[in-house]
PDB file of C-alpha atoms in Angstrom:
ATOM      1  CA  MET A  20      -4.017   2.858  20.502  1.00 79.00           C
ATOM      2  CA  THR A  21      -5.420   6.200  21.592  1.00 84.00           C
ATOM      3  CA  CYS A  22      -9.052   7.296  21.415  1.00 86.00           C
ATOM      4  CA  ALA A  23     -10.479  10.789  21.200  1.00 86.00           C
ATOM      5  CA  TYR A  24     -14.136  11.499  21.772  1.00 87.00           C
ATOM      6  CA  ASP A  25     -14.535  14.647  19.692  1.00 90.00           C
ATOM      7  CA  GLY A  26     -12.719  16.387  16.877  1.00 88.00           C
ATOM      8  CA  GLN A  27     -10.850  18.952  18.960  1.00 90.00           C
ATOM      9  CA  GLU A  28      -9.485  16.255  21.253  1.00 90.00           C
ATOM     10  CA  GLY A  29      -8.584  14.191  18.182  1.00 85.00           C
ATOM     11  CA  LEU A  30      -6.616  17.066  16.695  1.00 87.00           C
ATOM     12  CA  GLU A  31      -4.806  17.714  19.970  1.00 87.00           C
ATOM     13  CA  VAL A  32      -3.910  14.036  20.357  1.00 84.00           C
ATOM     14  CA  ALA A  33      -2.811  13.661  16.726  1.00 81.00           C
ATOM     15  CA  SER A  34      -0.698  16.815  16.952  1.00 80.00           C
ATOM     16  CA  SER A  35       0.978  15.957  20.243  1.00 79.00           C
ATOM     17  CA  LYS A  36       1.922  12.320  19.736  1.00 72.00           C
ATOM     18  CA  GLU A  37       3.600  10.330  17.022  1.00 76.00           C
ATOM     19  CA  PHE A  38       1.162   8.006  15.273  1.00 76.00           C
ATOM     20  CA  ASP A  39       1.637   5.584  12.414  1.00 80.00           C
ATOM     21  CA  LEU A  40      -1.956   5.692  11.212  1.00 83.00           C
ATOM     22  CA  PRO A  41      -4.836   7.789  12.516  1.00 84.00           C
ATOM     23  CA  LEU A  42      -8.299   6.381  11.914  1.00 85.00           C
ATOM     24  CA  LEU A  43     -10.585   9.423  11.615  1.00 85.00           C
ATOM     25  CA  ASN A  44     -14.347   9.499  11.734  1.00 85.00           C
ATOM     26  CA  VAL A  45     -15.546  11.962   9.105  1.00 83.00           C
ATOM     27  CA  LEU A  46     -18.382  13.184  11.331  1.00 83.00           C
ATOM     28  CA  LEU A  47     -16.695  13.720  14.689  1.00 83.00           C
ATOM     29  CA  PRO A  48     -18.484  16.169  16.985  1.00 86.00           C
ATOM     30  CA  GLY A  49     -17.052  19.675  16.929  1.00 86.00           C
ATOM     31  CA  LEU A  50     -14.345  19.173  14.329  1.00 87.00           C
ATOM     32  CA  GLY A  51     -14.707  16.557  11.607  1.00 84.00           C
ATOM     33  CA  GLY A  52     -12.149  14.255  10.077  1.00 84.00           C
ATOM     34  CA  TYR A  53     -11.714  16.472   6.999  1.00 84.00           C
ATOM     35  CA  SER A  54     -10.804  19.459   9.159  1.00 87.00           C
ATOM     36  CA  ILE A  55      -8.402  17.396  11.247  1.00 86.00           C
ATOM     37  CA  ALA A  56      -6.682  16.092   8.091  1.00 86.00           C
ATOM     38  CA  GLU A  57      -6.423  19.608   6.690  1.00 86.00           C
ATOM     39  CA  ARG A  58      -4.912  20.985   9.901  1.00 88.00           C
ATOM     40  CA  LEU A  59      -2.439  18.114  10.219  1.00 85.00           C
ATOM     41  CA  GLN A  60      -1.318  18.745   6.645  1.00 83.00           C
ATOM     42  CA  ALA A  61      -0.966  22.480   7.316  1.00 87.00           C
ATOM     43  CA  ASP A  62       1.205  21.636  10.342  1.00 85.00           C
ATOM     44  CA  GLY A  63       3.472  19.485   8.164  1.00 83.00           C
ATOM     45  CA  VAL A  64       2.364  16.166   9.647  1.00 80.00           C
ATOM     46  CA  ASP A  65       3.040  13.587   6.933  1.00 78.00           C
ATOM     47  CA  ILE A  66       1.281  10.368   7.925  1.00 80.00           C
ATOM     48  CA  PRO A  67      -1.244   8.207   6.108  1.00 82.00           C
ATOM     49  CA  LEU A  68      -4.884   8.535   7.158  1.00 84.00           C
ATOM     50  CA  ILE A  69      -7.911   6.267   7.068  1.00 87.00           C
ATOM     51  CA  PHE A  70     -11.370   7.815   7.113  1.00 85.00           C
ATOM     52  CA  TYR A  71     -14.037   5.772   8.826  1.00 83.00           C
ATOM     53  CA  THR A  72     -17.561   6.593   7.655  1.00 83.00           C
ATOM     54  CA  ASP A  73     -20.851   5.324   6.326  1.00 82.00           C
ATOM     55  CA  LYS A  74     -20.539   7.583   3.258  1.00 76.00           C
ATOM     56  CA  PRO A  75     -19.563   6.159  -0.158  1.00 71.00           C
ATOM     57  CA  GLU A  76     -15.830   5.999  -0.842  1.00 68.00           C
ATOM     58  CA  GLN A  77     -15.969   8.393  -3.822  1.00 68.00           C
ATOM     59  CA  GLU A  78     -17.666  11.054  -1.682  1.00 70.00           C
ATOM     60  CA  VAL A  79     -15.214  10.601   1.179  1.00 66.00           C
ATOM     61  CA  LYS A  80     -12.113  10.853  -1.020  1.00 67.00           C
ATOM     62  CA  ALA A  81     -13.251  13.799  -3.160  1.00 73.00           C
ATOM     63  CA  LYS A  82     -12.786  16.584  -0.589  1.00 71.00           C
ATOM     64  CA  PRO A  83      -9.364  15.453   0.732  1.00 69.00           C
ATOM     65  CA  ARG A  84      -8.099  15.041  -2.837  1.00 72.00           C
ATOM     66  CA  SER A  85      -9.195  18.589  -3.617  1.00 73.00           C
ATOM     67  CA  LEU A  86      -7.036  19.664  -0.661  1.00 69.00           C
ATOM     68  CA  GLY A  87      -4.088  17.534  -1.806  1.00 71.00           C
ATOM     69  CA  ILE A  88      -4.545  14.993   0.992  1.00 70.00           C
ATOM     70  CA  ASN A  89      -4.429  11.291   0.142  1.00 70.00           C
ATOM     71  CA  VAL A  90      -6.560   9.110   2.403  1.00 77.00           C
ATOM     72  CA  ALA A  91      -7.841   5.580   2.525  1.00 81.00           C
ATOM     73  CA  HIS A  92     -11.453   4.768   3.380  1.00 81.00           C
ATOM     74  CA  ILE A  93     -13.190   2.072   5.360  1.00 84.00           C
ATOM     75  CA  GLN A  94     -16.946   1.675   5.438  1.00 82.00           C
ATOM     76  CA  LYS A  95     -18.890   1.471   8.720  1.00 83.00           C
ATOM     77  CA  PRO A  96     -19.288  -0.995  10.261  1.00 84.00           C
ATOM     78  CA  PRO A  97     -15.977  -2.608   9.352  1.00 81.00           C
ATOM     79  CA  SER A  98     -15.145  -6.210   9.927  1.00 87.00           C
ATOM     80  CA  ILE A  99     -11.959  -6.850  11.876  1.00 89.00           C
ATOM     81  CA  SER A 100     -10.440  -8.575   8.853  1.00 90.00           C
ATOM     82  CA  GLY A 101     -11.430  -5.631   6.614  1.00 87.00           C
ATOM     83  CA  LEU A 102      -9.827  -3.155   9.001  1.00 88.00           C
ATOM     84  CA  VAL A 103      -6.630  -5.198   9.269  1.00 88.00           C
ATOM     85  CA  GLU A 104      -6.505  -5.529   5.478  1.00 88.00           C
ATOM     86  CA  LYS A 105      -6.893  -1.749   5.022  1.00 87.00           C
ATOM     87  CA  VAL A 106      -4.192  -0.996   7.613  1.00 89.00           C
ATOM     88  CA  GLU A 107      -1.802  -3.431   5.926  1.00 88.00           C
ATOM     89  CA  GLU A 108      -2.628  -1.919   2.531  1.00 86.00           C
ATOM     90  CA  VAL A 109      -2.007   1.632   3.688  1.00 85.00           C
ATOM     91  CA  LEU A 110       1.077   1.045   5.807  1.00 85.00           C
ATOM     92  CA  GLY A 111       2.577  -1.627   3.593  1.00 81.00           C
ATOM     93  CA  GLY A 112       1.991   0.329   0.393  1.00 63.00           C
ATOM     94  CA  LYS A 113       3.814   3.364   1.753  1.00 54.00           C
ATOM     95  CA  GLY A 114       6.739   1.338   3.110  1.00 51.00           C
ATOM     96  CA  TRP A 115       5.604   1.976   6.687  1.00 48.00           C
ATOM     97  CA  LEU A 116       5.501  -1.712   7.655  1.00 46.00           C
TER      98      LEU A 116
END
């Protein structure tokens, strides 16, 4: 597990290391989760993403879908079991597990 404390650091970390599943906060300081997802896609990084936010799921998924990015969503604050379930759903459903 790797943590980044703002969007620019998150982008740098996600671009420089190999991750199975980034968990992106939509409202990161400096550079939000949408922008990070868009830049990763533009760089050819093909990994599943989970957005972590207090916004409704439909609102969170609308912008990435308009950009051609498929993401999962988990509502703040997540329970541990809810987070594990979402990770299994995303990674298992894509044949990553």
